[in-house]
CSV table of C-alpha atoms in Angstrom, one decimal:
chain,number,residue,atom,x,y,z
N,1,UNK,CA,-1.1,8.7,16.9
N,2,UNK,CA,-4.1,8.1,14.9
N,3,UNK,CA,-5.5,5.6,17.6
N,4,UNK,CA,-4.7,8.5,20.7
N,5,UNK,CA,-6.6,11.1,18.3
N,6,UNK,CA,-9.5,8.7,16.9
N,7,UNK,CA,-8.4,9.0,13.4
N,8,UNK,CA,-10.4,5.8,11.8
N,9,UNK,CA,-9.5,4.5,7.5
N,10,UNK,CA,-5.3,4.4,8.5
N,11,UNK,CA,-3.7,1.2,8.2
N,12,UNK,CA,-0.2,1.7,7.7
N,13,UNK,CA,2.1,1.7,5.2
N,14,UNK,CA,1.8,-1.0,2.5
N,15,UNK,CA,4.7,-2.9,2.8
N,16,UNK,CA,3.1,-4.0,6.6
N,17,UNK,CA,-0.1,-4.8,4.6
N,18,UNK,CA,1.1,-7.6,2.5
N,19,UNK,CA,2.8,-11.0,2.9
N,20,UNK,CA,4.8,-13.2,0.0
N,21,UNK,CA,7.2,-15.6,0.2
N,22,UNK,CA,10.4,-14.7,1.5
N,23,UNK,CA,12.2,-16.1,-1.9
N,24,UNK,CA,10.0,-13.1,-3.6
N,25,UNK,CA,10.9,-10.3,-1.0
N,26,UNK,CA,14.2,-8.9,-2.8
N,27,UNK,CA,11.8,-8.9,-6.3
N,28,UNK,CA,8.7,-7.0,-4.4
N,29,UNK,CA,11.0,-4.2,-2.8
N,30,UNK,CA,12.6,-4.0,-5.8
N,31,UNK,CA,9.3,-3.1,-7.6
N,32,UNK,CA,7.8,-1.5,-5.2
N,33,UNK,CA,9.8,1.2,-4.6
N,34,UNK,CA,9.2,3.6,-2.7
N,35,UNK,CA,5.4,3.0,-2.5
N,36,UNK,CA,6.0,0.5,-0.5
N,37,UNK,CA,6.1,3.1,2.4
N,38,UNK,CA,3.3,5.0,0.8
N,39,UNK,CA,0.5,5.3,4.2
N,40,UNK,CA,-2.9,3.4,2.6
N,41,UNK,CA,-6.1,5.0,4.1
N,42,UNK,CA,-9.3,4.9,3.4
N,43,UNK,CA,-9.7,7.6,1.6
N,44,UNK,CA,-8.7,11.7,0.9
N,45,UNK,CA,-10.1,12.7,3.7
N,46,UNK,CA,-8.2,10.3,6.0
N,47,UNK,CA,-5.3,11.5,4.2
N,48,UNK,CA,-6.2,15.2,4.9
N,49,UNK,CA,-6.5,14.8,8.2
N,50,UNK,CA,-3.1,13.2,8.7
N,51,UNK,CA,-1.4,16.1,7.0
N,52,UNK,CA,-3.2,18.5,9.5
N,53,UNK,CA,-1.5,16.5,12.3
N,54,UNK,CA,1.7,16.4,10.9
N,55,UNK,CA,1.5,20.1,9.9
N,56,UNK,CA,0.5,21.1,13.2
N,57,UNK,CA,3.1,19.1,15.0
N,58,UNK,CA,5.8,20.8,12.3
N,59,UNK,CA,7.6,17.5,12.0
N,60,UNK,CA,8.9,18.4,8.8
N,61,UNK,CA,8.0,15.2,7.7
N,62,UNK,CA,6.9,13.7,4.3
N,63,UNK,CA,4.1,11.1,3.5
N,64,UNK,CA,2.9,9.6,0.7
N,65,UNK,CA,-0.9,8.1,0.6
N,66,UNK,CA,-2.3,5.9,-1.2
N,67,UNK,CA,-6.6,6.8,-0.9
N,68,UNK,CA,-8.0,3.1,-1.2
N,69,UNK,CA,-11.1,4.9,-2.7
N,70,UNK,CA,-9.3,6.2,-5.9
N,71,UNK,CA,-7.2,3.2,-6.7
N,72,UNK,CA,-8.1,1.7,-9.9
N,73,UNK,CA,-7.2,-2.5,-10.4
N,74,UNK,CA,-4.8,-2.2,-13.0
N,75,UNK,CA,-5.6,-5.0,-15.9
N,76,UNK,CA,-2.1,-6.8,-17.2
N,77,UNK,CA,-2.1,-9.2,-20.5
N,78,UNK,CA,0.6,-11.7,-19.9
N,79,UNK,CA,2.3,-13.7,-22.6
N,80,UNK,CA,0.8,-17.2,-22.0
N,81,UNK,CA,2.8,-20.2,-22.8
N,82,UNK,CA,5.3,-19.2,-20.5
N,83,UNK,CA,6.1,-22.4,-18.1
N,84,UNK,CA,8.4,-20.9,-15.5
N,85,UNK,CA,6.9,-17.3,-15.5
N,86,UNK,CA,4.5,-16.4,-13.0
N,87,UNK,CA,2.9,-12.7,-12.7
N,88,UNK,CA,4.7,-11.0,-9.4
N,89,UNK,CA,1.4,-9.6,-8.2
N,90,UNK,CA,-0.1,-13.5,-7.5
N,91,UNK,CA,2.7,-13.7,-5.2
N,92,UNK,CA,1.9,-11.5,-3.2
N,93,UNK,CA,-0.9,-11.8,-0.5
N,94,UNK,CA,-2.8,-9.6,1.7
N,95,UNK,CA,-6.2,-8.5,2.9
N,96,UNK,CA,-8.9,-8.2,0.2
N,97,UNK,CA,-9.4,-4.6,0.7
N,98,UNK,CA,-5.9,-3.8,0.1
N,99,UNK,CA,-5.7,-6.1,-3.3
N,100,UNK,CA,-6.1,-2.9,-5.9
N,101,UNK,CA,-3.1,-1.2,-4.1
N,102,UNK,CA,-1.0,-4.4,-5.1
């Protein structure tokens, strides 16, 4: 849809945006939740745009966005000395844009 109607900044939902080992993939769905299937544009605007759409096709559907422009990294202190324990989120890989939605 967005392709057919030249709607640029939407990449999908973010559970197509990342990659992790598949030992990890019960642990990152688990955590994720349901914004795993949040849509990650570009920004509000995007966003907007794709609620017009849906609105005007009266889909009765329901998205979640996550606006790569108002994302803020999220800082995490760890407890160090902690052989075995590794932070979830270095798991996890994907594009450098989409890190701060990680």
């Amino acid at each position: 849809y967005c392709k057919r109607n030249k709607i640029h900044g939407y990449y999908g939902p973010l559970i197509d945006l990342i990659h992790c080992n598949e030992k990890y993939y019960t642990a990152v769905e688990q955590t994720g939740g349901r914004q795993m299937f949040s849509a990650v544009v570009d920004d509000q605007h995007v966003a907007s745009k794709l609620v017009e759409a849906m609105q005007a096709h009266k889909g009765g559907c329901r998205m979640t966005f996550m606006p790569l422009s108002k994302l803020q990294p999220h800082k995490t202190h760890f407890p160090q000395g902690l052989q075995d324990a590794e932070p979830l989120s270095r798991c996890i890989k994907s594009d450098a844009k989409f890190r701060v939605a990680v």
